[in-house]
Amino acid sequence: MTFAIMGQHTLNHLDWLEAEAIHILREVAGQCAHPVLLFSGGKDSIVLLRLAEKAFRPGRFPFPLMHIDTGHNFPEVIEFRDHRVAELGERLIVRSVEDSIARGTVVLRSAEESRNKHQSVTLLEAIEEFGFDACIGGARRDEEKARAKERIFSFRDAFGQWDPKNQRAELWNLYNARVHPGEHMRVFPISNWTELDVWQYIARENLEVPTIYFAHLRPVIRRRGLLLPITPLTPLQEDEKAENLSVRFRTVGDITCTAAVESHADSVDKIIAETAAASITERGATRLDDQATEAAMEQRKKEGYF
Amino acid sequence: MGAAELFDQGAPALDNGLLRFMTCGSVDDGKSTLIGRLLYDSKAILADTLHAIAKTSRKRGLSAVDLSLLTDGLVAEREQGITIDVAYRYFSTGTRKYIIADAPGHEQYTRNMVTAASTADLAIILVDARKGVLPQTRRHSAIARLLGIPQLVVAVNKMDLVGYDEDVFARLRADYLDCAHRLGIDDVSFVPISALEGDMIVERGERLGWYRGPTLLEILEAAPGAGTVACDERFRFPVQYVCRPQQSDGSFRGYMGRIESGSVAVGDRVEILPAGLVTHIKDIRLYGRSLPSAVAGQSVTLLVEDEIDVSRGDMIVKPDERPLSSALLKADLCWLSGSPLDPMRRYLIRHTTREVPARLAGIDYRLDITTLRHVDTSHIGMNDIVRVGFRLGRPIFVDRYADNRATGAFIVIDPSTNDTVGAGMIV
């Protein structure tokens, strides 16, 4: 066996990941009639938008953007979301968990309950409303052990369910996005990226991100070993003491279940250095909802979660 | 130098791209331990993950941390203590990023091994030093060979249990070479290791002093990575999507896709298939940039001199290196579905960006994956590997899989369920 090594330019790892993601996005455009790209304003979906620009410019995106709004947002992130969409000149659909609550399709056990898992209901309602046959999202396999098992093109049945024991085989880069009416695909172009890859790409492409990703002083409370921001939704409880700490967020999500990490990283380069040296995983450090049981993510995904 | 130290030096001076590899081996060959060791030594297992698997190990009454818990992510897998489906794991040494396809070793999951092998640049075949070359070793080597994985590494594991004996390694090496020869594998590296003790994985250790070759990680670091291995220098550009933005002058018309093999430069003479029209490359775009040339692996947009009608499913090639046009495919097929292939039914074949209706035209033989003999058969069931013919509704442009993994591969789709039921390699 002989190998010809390309002399002039070898693709570095970000080039390769980028080329793969562009290929995946174009397959969605080529195979699906009504795709949508989920944009939350978080770092992974910010990377997805740049990849979509690389895949389709100078044309328009062959899909709208959609945000499933829990109503429990960091205001900086919503501001960023609207500003970025305007800059791109693409269409944004917003569907909110609040509306699902009003409709009675989401029933909360208590008013303060995290709305993260309830997003699934609102998402499935929106998929049905618009007849989407593919939802492109920024999930990564390095985030969680159930995600490590998921295909890049992940089939969902008419109830939005993922069946991990019966996944569609995925070989070479021959993706099969065929679905019957009512069913849809979840497509994850950055499956093969890690948290570090995402930050390295943000640095390379000089992408803007919401300010809460950078270290800033903020009053927080320590709860179950995590640092929770004090907000109207997550108020200080009687026996707790607020601390004013330099923190940043590794992930943005529902405010009630997203924790901060202590950090002085106030630039993308410093975040990269910190991520490379981190001793706790992204979700382990920041998410309350994954820690309920060992299979919390798998269970939610089976029910239609992103 | 260990991977962790390499990584701690901050921004790498050299980004040696990306390598995708898979590990193959029987159930107790130490596959999970090896993956655990690679991830641990390269700092890819973080404290909270270790804490979680230590807790589960204790709950199960185990005395040591069970590293297989790292790789088995599904509830059913943890219940049964086996791996059901392929999982993908990541680590980085600071000079190179790695994607591990962790495929199950059980015989009934041949299709999952085929899945993992389809994207691998390299396969590590684990052999237990005490057990030697087993039927499972031959089976996995045969699949690796069939799927055309460019590089094979035989890791002789559990050297600690045979007293790090050089003769054991030499004997297994000879045994394996004999098996490899019969499979037509002519290029393979060997490394003695102990995944449990960490010898010759990332660190050399002191107990294998007689071995002068590279450690497993050194082999991985030196192997040609994704996008740099090109068995085929011929230019292949399947068109994925046509970009025609509504601009004031309406002049932009770009063909979007990924270069599957070869390279292309501005000014090159190209042919558009199936129309057979010849034109020249006017521009190669990647977002805001115009590139003078582009190579295999890159996703780009091509603009050509002449106004030609091109659509998804077409292929752009160079006129003196055209692929074969054929409405009859001869292929090795791995059947992935629980429902057998029905010779009466019509299936869909997806090849590059094109889908065509297809029907079975004949079965030459089934490959007995244990004896590697060709067996007569009239039935094709799950996990079978068969040599078949397919008759297509329209001709497609193909290369032999042995020459080109991208234009030589196809999947079979059942149009009633939309499921992917077969993986084919054109011969």
mmCIF file with all atom_site columns, C-alpha atoms in Angstrom, chain B residues 173-316:
data_model
loop_
_atom_site.group_PDB
_atom_site.id
_atom_site.type_symbol
_atom_site.label_atom_id
_atom_site.label_alt_id
_atom_site.label_comp_id
_atom_site.label_asym_id
_atom_site.label_entity_id
_atom_site.label_seq_id
_atom_site.pdbx_PDB_ins_code
_atom_site.Cartn_x
_atom_site.Cartn_y
_atom_site.Cartn_z
_atom_site.occupancy
_atom_site.B_iso_or_equiv
_atom_site.pdbx_formal_charge
_atom_site.auth_seq_id
_atom_site.auth_comp_id
_atom_site.auth_asym_id
_atom_site.auth_atom_id
_atom_site.pdbx_PDB_model_num
ATOM 1   C CA . ARG B 1 173 ? 3.786   -11.463 15.012  1.00 0.00 ? 173 ARG B CA 1
ATOM 2   C CA . ALA B 1 174 ? 4.658   -14.389 12.733  1.00 0.00 ? 174 ALA B CA 1
ATOM 3   C CA . ASP B 1 175 ? 1.196   -15.946 13.242  1.00 0.00 ? 175 ASP B CA 1
ATOM 4   C CA . TYR B 1 176 ? -0.518  -12.700 12.376  1.00 0.00 ? 176 TYR B CA 1
ATOM 5   C CA . LEU B 1 177 ? 1.632   -12.072 9.292   1.00 0.00 ? 177 LEU B CA 1
ATOM 6   C CA . ASP B 1 178 ? 0.619   -15.500 8.030   1.00 0.00 ? 178 ASP B CA 1
ATOM 7   C CA . CYS B 1 179 ? -3.078  -14.608 8.439   1.00 0.00 ? 179 CYS B CA 1
ATOM 8   C CA . ALA B 1 180 ? -2.517  -11.120 6.952   1.00 0.00 ? 180 ALA B CA 1
ATOM 9   C CA . HIS B 1 181 ? -0.830  -12.622 3.923   1.00 0.00 ? 181 HIS B CA 1
ATOM 10  C CA . ARG B 1 182 ? -3.875  -14.791 3.197   1.00 0.00 ? 182 ARG B CA 1
ATOM 11  C CA . LEU B 1 183 ? -6.114  -11.718 3.518   1.00 0.00 ? 183 LEU B CA 1
ATOM 12  C CA . GLY B 1 184 ? -3.975  -9.720  1.119   1.00 0.00 ? 184 GLY B CA 1
ATOM 13  C CA . ILE B 1 185 ? -2.816  -7.302  3.811   1.00 0.00 ? 185 ILE B CA 1
ATOM 14  C CA . ASP B 1 186 ? 0.776   -6.356  3.068   1.00 0.00 ? 186 ASP B CA 1
ATOM 15  C CA . ASP B 1 187 ? 1.401   -3.406  5.333   1.00 0.00 ? 187 ASP B CA 1
ATOM 16  C CA . VAL B 1 188 ? 0.954   -3.705  9.066   1.00 0.00 ? 188 VAL B CA 1
ATOM 17  C CA . SER B 1 189 ? 2.826   -2.492  12.171  1.00 0.00 ? 189 SER B CA 1
ATOM 18  C CA . PHE B 1 190 ? 3.188   -4.347  15.460  1.00 0.00 ? 190 PHE B CA 1
ATOM 19  C CA . VAL B 1 191 ? 3.598   -3.045  18.974  1.00 0.00 ? 191 VAL B CA 1
ATOM 20  C CA . PRO B 1 192 ? 3.743   -4.953  22.279  1.00 0.00 ? 192 PRO B CA 1
ATOM 21  C CA . ILE B 1 193 ? 1.699   -3.209  24.990  1.00 0.00 ? 193 ILE B CA 1
ATOM 22  C CA . SER B 1 194 ? 0.127   -3.495  28.378  1.00 0.00 ? 194 SER B CA 1
ATOM 23  C CA . ALA B 1 195 ? -2.984  -1.331  28.393  1.00 0.00 ? 195 ALA B CA 1
ATOM 24  C CA . LEU B 1 196 ? -3.467  -2.023  32.082  1.00 0.00 ? 196 LEU B CA 1
ATOM 25  C CA . GLU B 1 197 ? 0.068   -1.030  33.132  1.00 0.00 ? 197 GLU B CA 1
ATOM 26  C CA . GLY B 1 198 ? 0.495   1.596   30.443  1.00 0.00 ? 198 GLY B CA 1
ATOM 27  C CA . ASP B 1 199 ? 3.574   0.092   28.749  1.00 0.00 ? 199 ASP B CA 1
ATOM 28  C CA . MET B 1 200 ? 4.253   1.307   25.184  1.00 0.00 ? 200 MET B CA 1
ATOM 29  C CA . ILE B 1 201 ? 0.963   3.220   24.957  1.00 0.00 ? 201 ILE B CA 1
ATOM 30  C CA . VAL B 1 202 ? 1.999   6.795   25.693  1.00 0.00 ? 202 VAL B CA 1
ATOM 31  C CA . GLU B 1 203 ? 5.072   6.067   27.820  1.00 0.00 ? 203 GLU B CA 1
ATOM 32  C CA . ARG B 1 204 ? 7.647   3.437   26.864  1.00 0.00 ? 204 ARG B CA 1
ATOM 33  C CA . GLY B 1 205 ? 7.897   1.999   30.373  1.00 0.00 ? 205 GLY B CA 1
ATOM 34  C CA . GLU B 1 206 ? 10.923  -0.080  31.359  1.00 0.00 ? 206 GLU B CA 1
ATOM 35  C CA . ARG B 1 207 ? 9.671   -3.601  30.975  1.00 0.00 ? 207 ARG B CA 1
ATOM 36  C CA . LEU B 1 208 ? 9.788   -3.900  27.195  1.00 0.00 ? 208 LEU B CA 1
ATOM 37  C CA . GLY B 1 209 ? 13.406  -2.837  26.774  1.00 0.00 ? 209 GLY B CA 1
ATOM 38  C CA . TRP B 1 210 ? 13.962  -5.336  23.939  1.00 0.00 ? 210 TRP B CA 1
ATOM 39  C CA . TYR B 1 211 ? 11.396  -3.552  21.775  1.00 0.00 ? 211 TYR B CA 1
ATOM 40  C CA . ARG B 1 212 ? 13.016  -0.761  19.741  1.00 0.00 ? 212 ARG B CA 1
ATOM 41  C CA . GLY B 1 213 ? 10.039  0.419   17.684  1.00 0.00 ? 213 GLY B CA 1
ATOM 42  C CA . PRO B 1 214 ? 7.679   3.329   18.316  1.00 0.00 ? 214 PRO B CA 1
ATOM 43  C CA . THR B 1 215 ? 5.042   3.429   21.096  1.00 0.00 ? 215 THR B CA 1
ATOM 44  C CA . LEU B 1 216 ? 1.408   3.166   20.089  1.00 0.00 ? 216 LEU B CA 1
ATOM 45  C CA . LEU B 1 217 ? 0.941   6.921   20.394  1.00 0.00 ? 217 LEU B CA 1
ATOM 46  C CA . GLU B 1 218 ? 4.069   7.559   18.312  1.00 0.00 ? 218 GLU B CA 1
ATOM 47  C CA . ILE B 1 219 ? 2.581   5.339   15.590  1.00 0.00 ? 219 ILE B CA 1
ATOM 48  C CA . LEU B 1 220 ? -0.660  7.336   15.751  1.00 0.00 ? 220 LEU B CA 1
ATOM 49  C CA . GLU B 1 221 ? 1.189   10.661  15.721  1.00 0.00 ? 221 GLU B CA 1
ATOM 50  C CA . ALA B 1 222 ? 3.174   9.673   12.604  1.00 0.00 ? 222 ALA B CA 1
ATOM 51  C CA . ALA B 1 223 ? 0.321   8.098   10.626  1.00 0.00 ? 223 ALA B CA 1
ATOM 52  C CA . PRO B 1 224 ? -1.037  9.987   7.608   1.00 0.00 ? 224 PRO B CA 1
ATOM 53  C CA . GLY B 1 225 ? -4.247  11.629  8.804   1.00 0.00 ? 225 GLY B CA 1
ATOM 54  C CA . ALA B 1 226 ? -7.660  12.450  7.396   1.00 0.00 ? 226 ALA B CA 1
ATOM 55  C CA . GLY B 1 227 ? -7.415  14.419  4.201   1.00 0.00 ? 227 GLY B CA 1
ATOM 56  C CA . THR B 1 228 ? -3.759  13.596  3.677   1.00 0.00 ? 228 THR B CA 1
ATOM 57  C CA . VAL B 1 229 ? -4.121  9.970   2.639   1.00 0.00 ? 229 VAL B CA 1
ATOM 58  C CA . ALA B 1 230 ? -5.089  9.943   -0.976  1.00 0.00 ? 230 ALA B CA 1
ATOM 59  C CA . CYS B 1 231 ? -5.013  6.548   -2.602  1.00 0.00 ? 231 CYS B CA 1
ATOM 60  C CA . ASP B 1 232 ? -6.537  8.209   -5.635  1.00 0.00 ? 232 ASP B CA 1
ATOM 61  C CA . GLU B 1 233 ? -5.083  11.338  -7.207  1.00 0.00 ? 233 GLU B CA 1
ATOM 62  C CA . ARG B 1 234 ? -7.932  11.683  -9.697  1.00 0.00 ? 234 ARG B CA 1
ATOM 63  C CA . PHE B 1 235 ? -10.187 14.688  -9.153  1.00 0.00 ? 235 PHE B CA 1
ATOM 64  C CA . ARG B 1 236 ? -13.712 13.803  -7.986  1.00 0.00 ? 236 ARG B CA 1
ATOM 65  C CA . PHE B 1 237 ? -16.219 16.529  -7.113  1.00 0.00 ? 237 PHE B CA 1
ATOM 66  C CA . PRO B 1 238 ? -19.813 15.349  -6.584  1.00 0.00 ? 238 PRO B CA 1
ATOM 67  C CA . VAL B 1 239 ? -22.113 18.384  -6.730  1.00 0.00 ? 239 VAL B CA 1
ATOM 68  C CA . GLN B 1 240 ? -24.103 18.736  -3.515  1.00 0.00 ? 240 GLN B CA 1
ATOM 69  C CA . TYR B 1 241 ? -25.883 22.012  -4.041  1.00 0.00 ? 241 TYR B CA 1
ATOM 70  C CA . VAL B 1 242 ? -26.106 24.751  -6.651  1.00 0.00 ? 242 VAL B CA 1
ATOM 71  C CA . CYS B 1 243 ? -25.808 28.325  -5.428  1.00 0.00 ? 243 CYS B CA 1
ATOM 72  C CA . ARG B 1 244 ? -27.625 30.944  -7.521  1.00 0.00 ? 244 ARG B CA 1
ATOM 73  C CA . PRO B 1 245 ? -28.201 34.002  -5.342  1.00 0.00 ? 245 PRO B CA 1
ATOM 74  C CA . GLN B 1 246 ? -30.585 36.642  -6.610  1.00 0.00 ? 246 GLN B CA 1
ATOM 75  C CA . GLN B 1 247 ? -28.078 39.348  -7.347  1.00 0.00 ? 247 GLN B CA 1
ATOM 76  C CA . SER B 1 248 ? -28.665 42.419  -9.438  1.00 0.00 ? 248 SER B CA 1
ATOM 77  C CA . ASP B 1 249 ? -26.652 41.054  -12.357 1.00 0.00 ? 249 ASP B CA 1
ATOM 78  C CA . GLY B 1 250 ? -27.630 37.407  -11.754 1.00 0.00 ? 250 GLY B CA 1
ATOM 79  C CA . SER B 1 251 ? -24.151 36.330  -12.709 1.00 0.00 ? 251 SER B CA 1
ATOM 80  C CA . PHE B 1 252 ? -23.151 34.137  -9.783  1.00 0.00 ? 252 PHE B CA 1
ATOM 81  C CA . ARG B 1 253 ? -23.587 30.406  -10.298 1.00 0.00 ? 253 ARG B CA 1
ATOM 82  C CA . GLY B 1 254 ? -21.535 28.222  -7.977  1.00 0.00 ? 254 GLY B CA 1
ATOM 83  C CA . TYR B 1 255 ? -21.344 24.472  -7.629  1.00 0.00 ? 255 TYR B CA 1
ATOM 84  C CA . MET B 1 256 ? -20.979 23.475  -4.016  1.00 0.00 ? 256 MET B CA 1
ATOM 85  C CA . GLY B 1 257 ? -19.473 20.234  -2.779  1.00 0.00 ? 257 GLY B CA 1
ATOM 86  C CA . ARG B 1 258 ? -16.547 18.495  -1.155  1.00 0.00 ? 258 ARG B CA 1
ATOM 87  C CA . ILE B 1 259 ? -13.486 17.384  -3.081  1.00 0.00 ? 259 ILE B CA 1
ATOM 88  C CA . GLU B 1 260 ? -13.508 13.637  -2.523  1.00 0.00 ? 260 GLU B CA 1
ATOM 89  C CA . SER B 1 261 ? -10.147 12.977  -4.138  1.00 0.00 ? 261 SER B CA 1
ATOM 90  C CA . GLY B 1 262 ? -7.409  14.682  -6.119  1.00 0.00 ? 262 GLY B CA 1
ATOM 91  C CA . SER B 1 263 ? -7.066  18.425  -6.446  1.00 0.00 ? 263 SER B CA 1
ATOM 92  C CA . VAL B 1 264 ? -8.207  21.267  -8.643  1.00 0.00 ? 264 VAL B CA 1
ATOM 93  C CA . ALA B 1 265 ? -6.749  24.643  -9.619  1.00 0.00 ? 265 ALA B CA 1
ATOM 94  C CA . VAL B 1 266 ? -8.102  27.742  -11.293 1.00 0.00 ? 266 VAL B CA 1
ATOM 95  C CA . GLY B 1 267 ? -7.741  27.301  -15.078 1.00 0.00 ? 267 GLY B CA 1
ATOM 96  C CA . ASP B 1 268 ? -8.037  23.489  -14.957 1.00 0.00 ? 268 ASP B CA 1
ATOM 97  C CA . ARG B 1 269 ? -10.002 21.850  -17.746 1.00 0.00 ? 269 ARG B CA 1
ATOM 98  C CA . VAL B 1 270 ? -12.948 19.947  -16.250 1.00 0.00 ? 270 VAL B CA 1
ATOM 99  C CA . GLU B 1 271 ? -15.792 17.790  -17.481 1.00 0.00 ? 271 GLU B CA 1
ATOM 100 C CA . ILE B 1 272 ? -19.276 17.800  -16.037 1.00 0.00 ? 272 ILE B CA 1
ATOM 101 C CA . LEU B 1 273 ? -20.955 14.405  -15.822 1.00 0.00 ? 273 LEU B CA 1
ATOM 102 C CA . PRO B 1 274 ? -23.338 13.073  -16.969 1.00 0.00 ? 274 PRO B CA 1
ATOM 103 C CA . ALA B 1 275 ? -23.738 15.884  -19.559 1.00 0.00 ? 275 ALA B CA 1
ATOM 104 C CA . GLY B 1 276 ? -20.147 15.393  -20.731 1.00 0.00 ? 276 GLY B CA 1
ATOM 105 C CA . LEU B 1 277 ? -19.612 19.118  -21.271 1.00 0.00 ? 277 LEU B CA 1
ATOM 106 C CA . VAL B 1 278 ? -16.063 20.404  -20.932 1.00 0.00 ? 278 VAL B CA 1
ATOM 107 C CA . THR B 1 279 ? -15.198 23.808  -19.470 1.00 0.00 ? 279 THR B CA 1
ATOM 108 C CA . HIS B 1 280 ? -12.558 25.509  -17.293 1.00 0.00 ? 280 HIS B CA 1
ATOM 109 C CA . ILE B 1 281 ? -12.449 26.398  -13.599 1.00 0.00 ? 281 ILE B CA 1
ATOM 110 C CA . LYS B 1 282 ? -12.911 30.149  -13.238 1.00 0.00 ? 282 LYS B CA 1
ATOM 111 C CA . ASP B 1 283 ? -12.799 30.490  -9.471  1.00 0.00 ? 283 ASP B CA 1
ATOM 112 C CA . ILE B 1 284 ? -12.621 28.385  -6.304  1.00 0.00 ? 284 ILE B CA 1
ATOM 113 C CA . ARG B 1 285 ? -14.437 29.978  -3.406  1.00 0.00 ? 285 ARG B CA 1
ATOM 114 C CA . LEU B 1 286 ? -14.346 29.325  0.309   1.00 0.00 ? 286 LEU B CA 1
ATOM 115 C CA . TYR B 1 287 ? -16.626 31.899  1.908   1.00 0.00 ? 287 TYR B CA 1
ATOM 116 C CA . GLY B 1 288 ? -15.096 35.319  1.272   1.00 0.00 ? 288 GLY B CA 1
ATOM 117 C CA . ARG B 1 289 ? -11.857 33.996  -0.224  1.00 0.00 ? 289 ARG B CA 1
ATOM 118 C CA . SER B 1 290 ? -10.834 32.923  -3.708  1.00 0.00 ? 290 SER B CA 1
ATOM 119 C CA . LEU B 1 291 ? -8.387  30.021  -3.609  1.00 0.00 ? 291 LEU B CA 1
ATOM 120 C CA . PRO B 1 292 ? -5.843  29.317  -6.360  1.00 0.00 ? 292 PRO B CA 1
ATOM 121 C CA . SER B 1 293 ? -6.309  25.577  -5.778  1.00 0.00 ? 293 SER B CA 1
ATOM 122 C CA . ALA B 1 294 ? -8.028  23.126  -3.457  1.00 0.00 ? 294 ALA B CA 1
ATOM 123 C CA . VAL B 1 295 ? -7.392  19.541  -2.391  1.00 0.00 ? 295 VAL B CA 1
ATOM 124 C CA . ALA B 1 296 ? -9.207  16.400  -1.230  1.00 0.00 ? 296 ALA B CA 1
ATOM 125 C CA . GLY B 1 297 ? -11.180 16.959  1.948   1.00 0.00 ? 297 GLY B CA 1
ATOM 126 C CA . GLN B 1 298 ? -12.019 20.608  1.321   1.00 0.00 ? 298 GLN B CA 1
ATOM 127 C CA . SER B 1 299 ? -15.605 21.804  0.975   1.00 0.00 ? 299 SER B CA 1
ATOM 128 C CA . VAL B 1 300 ? -15.581 24.555  -1.623  1.00 0.00 ? 300 VAL B CA 1
ATOM 129 C CA . THR B 1 301 ? -17.657 26.298  -4.292  1.00 0.00 ? 301 THR B CA 1
ATOM 130 C CA . LEU B 1 302 ? -16.529 25.950  -7.920  1.00 0.00 ? 302 LEU B CA 1
ATOM 131 C CA . LEU B 1 303 ? -17.285 28.475  -10.635 1.00 0.00 ? 303 LEU B CA 1
ATOM 132 C CA . VAL B 1 304 ? -16.755 27.527  -14.284 1.00 0.00 ? 304 VAL B CA 1
ATOM 133 C CA . GLU B 1 305 ? -16.187 29.570  -17.442 1.00 0.00 ? 305 GLU B CA 1
ATOM 134 C CA . ASP B 1 306 ? -19.238 28.498  -19.414 1.00 0.00 ? 306 ASP B CA 1
ATOM 135 C CA . GLU B 1 307 ? -22.912 28.662  -18.562 1.00 0.00 ? 307 GLU B CA 1
ATOM 136 C CA . ILE B 1 308 ? -23.783 25.012  -18.120 1.00 0.00 ? 308 ILE B CA 1
ATOM 137 C CA . ASP B 1 309 ? -26.781 23.367  -16.524 1.00 0.00 ? 309 ASP B CA 1
ATOM 138 C CA . VAL B 1 310 ? -25.440 21.487  -13.521 1.00 0.00 ? 310 VAL B CA 1
ATOM 139 C CA . SER B 1 311 ? -27.459 20.061  -10.647 1.00 0.00 ? 311 SER B CA 1
ATOM 140 C CA . ARG B 1 312 ? -27.115 18.044  -7.468  1.00 0.00 ? 312 ARG B CA 1
ATOM 141 C CA . GLY B 1 313 ? -26.019 14.508  -8.276  1.00 0.00 ? 313 GLY B CA 1
ATOM 142 C CA . ASP B 1 314 ? -23.741 15.572  -11.120 1.00 0.00 ? 314 ASP B CA 1
ATOM 143 C CA . MET B 1 315 ? -19.993 15.047  -10.813 1.00 0.00 ? 315 MET B CA 1
ATOM 144 C CA . ILE B 1 316 ? -17.143 17.296  -11.895 1.00 0.00 ? 316 ILE B CA 1
#
